[in-house]
Amino acid sequence: VQLQASGGGLVQAGGSLGLSCAASGRSGYFMGWFRQAAGEEREFVAAIAWDSGNTYYANPVKGRFTISRDNAKNTMYLQMNSLKPEDTAVYYCASHRVGSAYRATSYDDWGQGTQVTVSS
């Protein structure tokens, strides 16, 4: 599955950004967003099940980020509100293969990443 992420940018703290990820097809049960800050490991942000629409969030983003999908377009979205400087990272979308939705090793196709920078 090929993935194309878009929508990153620079925003002030408290602002909002929306990301999208267009997939060439579907694989596994979930699509997910991960992020990687400079010098840090890649971490889980959110995931959504293709069929049920069930959503999963990392604790730091609960209540601020919303993941959604459009099955007809094979596209996933991440609406990020009340952004904080600690949300600054490269955001990656990923296509699930098998295993936990929370683990990066469960995903085998990754988009190119899009930079999100939140200024204080």
GROMACS .gro file of N, CA and C in nm:
model
  360
    1VAL      N    1   0.084  -0.119   0.000
    1VAL     CA    2   0.000   0.000   0.000
    1VAL      C    3   0.088   0.124   0.000
    2GLN      N    4   0.059   0.214  -0.091
    2GLN     CA    5   0.133   0.341  -0.096
    2GLN      C    6   0.051   0.447  -0.024
    3LEU      N    7   0.120   0.528   0.053
    3LEU     CA    8   0.055   0.628   0.137
    3LEU      C    9   0.112   0.766   0.107
    4GLN      N   10   0.025   0.864   0.100
    4GLN     CA   11   0.067   1.001   0.074
    4GLN      C   12   0.006   1.090   0.180
    5ALA      N   13   0.092   1.141   0.268
    5ALA     CA   14   0.045   1.229   0.374
    5ALA      C   15   0.061   1.375   0.332
    6SER      N   16  -0.028   1.458   0.383
    6SER     CA   17  -0.020   1.601   0.354
    6SER      C   18  -0.086   1.679   0.466
    7GLY      N   19  -0.059   1.809   0.469
    7GLY     CA   20  -0.131   1.896   0.560
    7GLY      C   21  -0.051   1.953   0.674
    8GLY      N   22   0.076   1.919   0.687
    8GLY     CA   23   0.155   1.974   0.797
    8GLY      C   24   0.183   2.121   0.777
    9GLY      N   25   0.248   2.180   0.875
    9GLY     CA   26   0.282   2.321   0.865
    9GLY      C   27   0.322   2.378   0.999
   10LEU      N   28   0.325   2.510   1.003
   10LEU     CA   29   0.364   2.584   1.123
   10LEU      C   30   0.240   2.651   1.181
   11VAL      N   31   0.222   2.637   1.311
   11VAL     CA   32   0.106   2.695   1.377
   11VAL      C   33   0.146   2.739   1.517
   12GLN      N   34   0.078   2.838   1.568
   12GLN     CA   35   0.104   2.883   1.704
   12GLN      C   36   0.036   2.791   1.804
   13ALA      N   37   0.090   2.787   1.923
   13ALA     CA   38   0.029   2.707   2.030
   13ALA      C   39  -0.117   2.747   2.048
   14GLY      N   40  -0.201   2.645   2.063
   14GLY     CA   41  -0.344   2.669   2.074
   14GLY      C   42  -0.417   2.662   1.943
   15GLY      N   43  -0.343   2.659   1.835
   15GLY     CA   44  -0.403   2.655   1.703
   15GLY      C   45  -0.438   2.514   1.659
   16SER      N   46  -0.481   2.504   1.533
   16SER     CA   47  -0.527   2.377   1.477
   16SER      C   48  -0.462   2.349   1.342
   17LEU      N   49  -0.447   2.222   1.313
   17LEU     CA   50  -0.401   2.177   1.182
   17LEU      C   51  -0.474   2.048   1.149
   18GLY      N   52  -0.490   2.022   1.021
   18GLY     CA   53  -0.548   1.897   0.977
   18GLY      C   54  -0.452   1.825   0.885
   19LEU      N   55  -0.436   1.695   0.907
   19LEU     CA   56  -0.354   1.611   0.821
   19LEU      C   57  -0.443   1.514   0.745
   20SER      N   58  -0.399   1.474   0.629
   20SER     CA   59  -0.468   1.371   0.554
   20SER      C   60  -0.368   1.270   0.503
   21CYS      N   61  -0.417   1.151   0.477
   21CYS     CA   62  -0.333   1.043   0.427
   21CYS      C   63  -0.413   0.963   0.326
   22ALA      N   64  -0.373   0.970   0.201
   22ALA     CA   65  -0.439   0.896   0.095
   22ALA      C   66  -0.366   0.765   0.072
   23ALA      N   67  -0.442   0.656   0.074
   23ALA     CA   68  -0.384   0.522   0.056
   23ALA      C   69  -0.424   0.466  -0.080
   24SER      N   70  -0.333   0.389  -0.139
   24SER     CA   71  -0.361   0.328  -0.269
   24SER      C   72  -0.453   0.206  -0.255
   25GLY      N   73  -0.467   0.158  -0.131
   25GLY     CA   74  -0.554   0.044  -0.105
   25GLY      C   75  -0.567   0.024   0.044
   26ARG      N   76  -0.623  -0.089   0.081
   26ARG     CA   77  -0.641  -0.119   0.222
   26ARG      C   78  -0.564  -0.245   0.259
   27SER      N   79  -0.513  -0.243   0.380
   27SER     CA   80  -0.439  -0.358   0.432
   27SER      C   81  -0.462  -0.365   0.582
   28GLY      N   82  -0.479  -0.484   0.633
   28GLY     CA   83  -0.495  -0.499   0.777
   28GLY      C   84  -0.625  -0.439   0.827
   29TYR      N   85  -0.631  -0.418   0.958
   29TYR     CA   86  -0.754  -0.371   1.022
   29TYR      C   87  -0.754  -0.220   1.046
   30PHE      N   88  -0.637  -0.160   1.055
   30PHE     CA   89  -0.627  -0.021   1.098
   30PHE      C   90  -0.546   0.063   1.001
   31MET      N   91  -0.566   0.191   1.014
   31MET     CA   92  -0.471   0.291   0.965
   31MET      C   93  -0.430   0.370   1.088
   32GLY      N   94  -0.305   0.413   1.088
   32GLY     CA   95  -0.258   0.482   1.207
   32GLY      C   96  -0.174   0.604   1.177
   33TRP      N   97  -0.164   0.690   1.277
   33TRP     CA   98  -0.073   0.805   1.274
   33TRP      C   99   0.030   0.785   1.385
   34PHE      N  100   0.153   0.811   1.347
   34PHE     CA  101   0.263   0.811   1.442
   34PHE      C  102   0.337   0.943   1.426
   35ARG      N  103   0.420   0.975   1.523
   35ARG     CA  104   0.501   1.096   1.511
   35ARG      C  105   0.639   1.072   1.570
   36GLN      N  106   0.732   1.150   1.520
   36GLN     CA  107   0.869   1.137   1.567
   36GLN      C  108   0.929   1.276   1.580
   37ALA      N  109   0.957   1.313   1.703
   37ALA     CA  110   1.024   1.440   1.729
   37ALA      C  111   1.175   1.420   1.714
   38ALA      N  112   1.244   1.529   1.693
   38ALA     CA  113   1.389   1.524   1.675
   38ALA      C  114   1.456   1.458   1.796
   39GLY      N  115   1.536   1.357   1.769
   39GLY     CA  116   1.607   1.289   1.876
   39GLY      C  117   1.524   1.192   1.957
   40GLU      N  118   1.399   1.172   1.917
   40GLU     CA  119   1.310   1.083   1.991
   40GLU      C  120   1.272   0.963   1.907
   41GLU      N  121   1.217   0.863   1.973
   41GLU     CA  122   1.166   0.748   1.900
   41GLU      C  123   1.028   0.779   1.843
   42ARG      N  124   0.995   0.705   1.741
   42ARG     CA  125   0.862   0.719   1.682
   42ARG      C  126   0.757   0.672   1.783
   43GLU      N  127   0.650   0.750   1.796
   43GLU     CA  128   0.548   0.714   1.893
   43GLU      C  129   0.409   0.714   1.831
   44PHE      N  130   0.325   0.631   1.888
   44PHE     CA  131   0.187   0.619   1.842
   44PHE      C  132   0.110   0.745   1.875
   45VAL      N  133   0.024   0.786   1.781
   45VAL     CA  134  -0.063   0.902   1.802
   45VAL      C  135  -0.209   0.858   1.805
   46ALA      N  136  -0.253   0.792   1.697
   46ALA     CA  137  -0.393   0.753   1.688
   46ALA      C  138  -0.407   0.647   1.580
   47ALA      N  139  -0.514   0.570   1.589
   47ALA     CA  140  -0.544   0.471   1.486
   47ALA      C  141  -0.695   0.459   1.473
   48ILE      N  142  -0.736   0.411   1.356
   48ILE     CA  143  -0.878   0.391   1.331
   48ILE      C  144  -0.897   0.261   1.256
   49ALA      N  145  -1.000   0.186   1.293
   49ALA     CA  146  -1.030   0.062   1.224
   49ALA      C  147  -1.107   0.091   1.097
   50TRP      N  148  -1.064   0.029   0.989
   50TRP     CA  149  -1.129   0.056   0.861
   50TRP      C  150  -1.278   0.023   0.866
   51ASP      N  151  -1.314  -0.094   0.918
   51ASP     CA  152  -1.451  -0.141   0.907
   51ASP      C  153  -1.543  -0.083   1.015
   52SER      N  154  -1.501  -0.092   1.140
   52SER     CA  155  -1.588  -0.048   1.250
   52SER      C  156  -1.581   0.101   1.276
   53GLY      N  157  -1.469   0.162   1.238
   53GLY     CA  158  -1.448   0.303   1.271
   53GLY      C  159  -1.404   0.326   1.413
   54ASN      N  160  -1.380   0.219   1.487
   54ASN     CA  161  -1.331   0.235   1.625
   54ASN      C  162  -1.198   0.312   1.623
   55THR      N  163  -1.183   0.398   1.722
   55THR     CA  164  -1.065   0.484   1.727
   55THR      C  165  -0.984   0.460   1.854
   56TYR      N  166  -0.856   0.488   1.844
   56TYR     CA  167  -0.762   0.464   1.952
   56TYR      C  168  -0.667   0.584   1.956
   57TYR      N  169  -0.640   0.634   2.076
   57TYR     CA  170  -0.557   0.753   2.090
   57TYR      C  171  -0.450   0.734   2.197
   58ALA      N  172  -0.338   0.796   2.174
   58ALA     CA  173  -0.237   0.807   2.279
   58ALA      C  174  -0.285   0.907   2.383
   59ASN      N  175  -0.249   0.884   2.508
   59ASN     CA  176  -0.298   0.971   2.616
   59ASN      C  177  -0.266   1.120   2.593
   60PRO      N  178  -0.147   1.154   2.544
   60PRO     CA  179  -0.116   1.298   2.530
   60PRO      C  180  -0.206   1.372   2.432
   61VAL      N  181  -0.275   1.301   2.343
   61VAL     CA  182  -0.354   1.370   2.241
   61VAL      C  183  -0.504   1.351   2.261
   62LYS      N  184  -0.544   1.270   2.357
   62LYS     CA  185  -0.687   1.247   2.381
   62LYS      C  186  -0.757   1.378   2.412
   63GLY      N  187  -0.871   1.396   2.348
   63GLY     CA  188  -0.949   1.517   2.370
   63GLY      C  189  -0.906   1.635   2.283
   64ARG      N  190  -0.792   1.623   2.216
   64ARG     CA  191  -0.743   1.731   2.131
   64ARG      C  192  -0.737   1.690   1.985
   65PHE      N  193  -0.705   1.565   1.958
   65PHE     CA  194  -0.692   1.515   1.822
   65PHE      C  195  -0.811   1.425   1.790
   66THR      N  196  -0.852   1.427   1.664
   66THR     CA  197  -0.959   1.341   1.617
   66THR      C  198  -0.918   1.273   1.488
   67ILE      N  199  -0.923   1.142   1.488
   67ILE     CA  200  -0.891   1.064   1.368
   67ILE      C  201  -1.020   1.022   1.301
   68SER      N  202  -1.021   1.024   1.170
   68SER     CA  203  -1.139   0.982   1.096
   68SER      C  204  -1.094   0.922   0.964
   69ARG      N  205  -1.189   0.861   0.893
   69ARG     CA  206  -1.153   0.803   0.763
   69ARG      C  207  -1.271   0.811   0.669
   70ASP      N  208  -1.238   0.808   0.541
   70ASP     CA  209  -1.337   0.802   0.434
   70ASP      C  210  -1.306   0.676   0.355
   71ASN      N  211  -1.381   0.572   0.381
   71ASN     CA  212  -1.352   0.443   0.318
   71ASN      C  213  -1.362   0.449   0.166
   72ALA      N  214  -1.455   0.527   0.115
   72ALA     CA  215  -1.473   0.535  -0.030
   72ALA      C  216  -1.349   0.594  -0.098
   73LYS      N  217  -1.277   0.678  -0.025
   73LYS     CA  218  -1.158   0.742  -0.081
   73LYS      C  219  -1.029   0.678  -0.030
   74ASN      N  220  -1.041   0.578   0.056
   74ASN     CA  221  -0.921   0.519   0.119
   74ASN      C  222  -0.833   0.628   0.179
   75THR      N  223  -0.896   0.719   0.248
   75THR     CA  224  -0.824   0.834   0.303
   75THR      C  225  -0.852   0.846   0.453
   76MET      N  226  -0.748   0.878   0.525
   76MET     CA  227  -0.756   0.895   0.670
   76MET      C  228  -0.720   1.040   0.703
   77TYR      N  229  -0.778   1.089   0.810
   77TYR     CA  230  -0.755   1.227   0.849
   77TYR      C  231  -0.717   1.235   0.997
   78LEU      N  232  -0.646   1.341   1.030
   78LEU     CA  233  -0.617   1.369   1.171
   78LEU      C  234  -0.638   1.519   1.194
   79GLN      N  235  -0.741   1.552   1.268
   79GLN     CA  236  -0.767   1.690   1.305
   79GLN      C  237  -0.702   1.715   1.440
   80MET      N  238  -0.613   1.812   1.443
   80MET     CA  239  -0.537   1.842   1.563
   80MET      C  240  -0.575   1.980   1.614
   81ASN      N  241  -0.633   1.985   1.731
   81ASN     CA  242  -0.674   2.111   1.794
   81ASN      C  243  -0.594   2.135   1.921
   82SER      N  244  -0.598   2.257   1.968
   82SER     CA  245  -0.528   2.295   2.093
   82SER      C  246  -0.383   2.245   2.091
   83LEU      N  247  -0.317   2.272   1.981
   83LEU     CA  248  -0.181   2.221   1.964
   83LEU      C  249  -0.085   2.284   2.065
   84LYS      N  250   0.012   2.203   2.104
   84LYS     CA  251   0.112   2.243   2.201
   84LYS      C  252   0.251   2.231   2.137
   85PRO      N  253   0.348   2.305   2.188
   85PRO     CA  254   0.484   2.292   2.133
   85PRO      C  255   0.535   2.148   2.136
   86GLU      N  256   0.494   2.070   2.234
   86GLU     CA  257   0.539   1.931   2.243
   86GLU      C  258   0.476   1.841   2.137
   87ASP      N  259   0.382   1.893   2.060
   87ASP     CA  260   0.327   1.818   1.947
   87ASP      C  261   0.415   1.831   1.823
   88THR      N  262   0.517   1.915   1.830
   88THR     CA  263   0.607   1.933   1.717
   88THR      C  264   0.678   1.803   1.684
   89ALA      N  265   0.666   1.761   1.560
   89ALA     CA  266   0.724   1.633   1.517
   89ALA      C  267   0.697   1.616   1.368
   90VAL      N  268   0.760   1.514   1.311
   90VAL     CA  269   0.721   1.466   1.179
   90VAL      C  270   0.612   1.361   1.202
   91TYR      N  271   0.502   1.380   1.135
   91TYR     CA  272   0.388   1.290   1.149
   91TYR      C  273   0.383   1.194   1.030
   92TYR      N  274   0.368   1.066   1.061
   92TYR     CA  275   0.364   0.962   0.960
   92TYR      C  276   0.231   0.889   0.965
   93CYS      N  277   0.177   0.859   0.849
   93CYS     CA  278   0.064   0.769   0.844
   93CYS      C  279   0.115   0.630   0.806
   94ALA      N  280   0.042   0.530   0.849
   94ALA     CA  281   0.089   0.393   0.829
   94ALA      C  282  -0.028   0.300   0.808
   95SER      N  283   0.000   0.195   0.734
   95SER     CA  284  -0.100   0.093   0.702
   95SER      C  285  -0.069  -0.033   0.783
   96HIS      N  286  -0.170  -0.078   0.853
   96HIS     CA  287  -0.155  -0.190   0.945
   96HIS      C  288  -0.138  -0.323   0.873
   97ARG      N  289  -0.058  -0.410   0.932
   97ARG     CA  290  -0.043  -0.545   0.879
   97ARG      C  291  -0.107  -0.647   0.974
   98VAL      N  292  -0.053  -0.654   1.097
   98VAL     CA  293  -0.106  -0.748   1.195
   98VAL      C  294  -0.061  -0.705   1.332
   99GLY      N  295  -0.142  -0.731   1.432
   99GLY     CA  296  -0.101  -0.702   1.569
   99GLY      C  297  -0.168  -0.580   1.625
  100SER      N  298  -0.113  -0.532   1.737
  100SER     CA  299  -0.172  -0.421   1.810
  100SER      C  300  -0.173  -0.293   1.728
  101ALA      N  301  -0.281  -0.218   1.738
  101ALA     CA  302  -0.291  -0.089   1.669
  101ALA      C  303  -0.193   0.012   1.726
  102TYR      N  304  -0.144  -0.011   1.848
  102TYR     CA  305  -0.060   0.086   1.915
  102TYR      C  306   0.089   0.072   1.884
  103ARG      N  307   0.127  -0.035   1.821
  103ARG     CA  308   0.268  -0.063   1.803
  103ARG      C  309   0.313  -0.035   1.661
  104ALA      N  310   0.423   0.036   1.644
  104ALA     CA  311   0.474   0.068   1.511
  104ALA      C  312   0.510  -0.058   1.433
  105THR      N  313   0.551  -0.161   1.503
  105THR     CA  314   0.590  -0.286   1.437
  105THR      C  315   0.472  -0.359   1.375
  106SER      N  316   0.350  -0.316   1.408
  106SER     CA  317   0.230  -0.377   1.350
  106SER      C  318   0.197  -0.322   1.212
  107TYR      N  319   0.270  -0.218   1.172
  107TYR     CA  320   0.244  -0.149   1.046
  107TYR      C  321   0.359  -0.173   0.950
  108ASP      N  322   0.329  -0.198   0.824
  108ASP     CA  323   0.439  -0.228   0.733
  108ASP      C  324   0.450  -0.133   0.615
  109ASP      N  325   0.358  -0.044   0.597
  109ASP     CA  326   0.370   0.057   0.493
  109ASP      C  327   0.356   0.195   0.557
  110TRP      N  328   0.445   0.285   0.518
  110TRP     CA  329   0.452   0.416   0.582
  110TRP      C  330   0.452   0.526   0.477
  111GLY      N  331   0.385   0.634   0.508
  111GLY     CA  332   0.393   0.752   0.425
  111GLY      C  333   0.525   0.824   0.445
  112GLN      N  334   0.546   0.930   0.371
  112GLN     CA  335   0.675   0.999   0.370
  112GLN      C  336   0.693   1.092   0.489
  113GLY      N  337   0.588   1.118   0.563
  113GLY     CA  338   0.598   1.207   0.678
  113GLY      C  339   0.570   1.351   0.641
  114THR      N  340   0.508   1.421   0.734
  114THR     CA  341   0.481   1.563   0.713
  114THR      C  342   0.513   1.636   0.844
  115GLN      N  343   0.583   1.748   0.831
  115GLN     CA  344   0.631   1.820   0.948
  115GLN      C  345   0.520   1.905   1.008
  116VAL      N  346   0.504   1.892   1.138
  116VAL     CA  347   0.416   1.979   1.215
  116VAL      C  348   0.501   2.052   1.317
  117THR      N  349   0.496   2.185   1.313
  117THR     CA  350   0.573   2.266   1.406
  117THR      C  351   0.478   2.359   1.480
  118VAL      N  352   0.484   2.354   1.612
  118VAL     CA  353   0.398   2.437   1.696
  118VAL      C  354   0.487   2.533   1.773
  119SER      N  355   0.469   2.660   1.747
  119SER     CA  356   0.550   2.760   1.815
  119SER      C  357   0.483   2.807   1.943
  120SER      N  358   0.565   2.842   2.040
  120SER     CA  359   0.511   2.885   2.170
  120SER      C  360   0.487   3.034   2.174
   0.00000   0.00000   0.00000
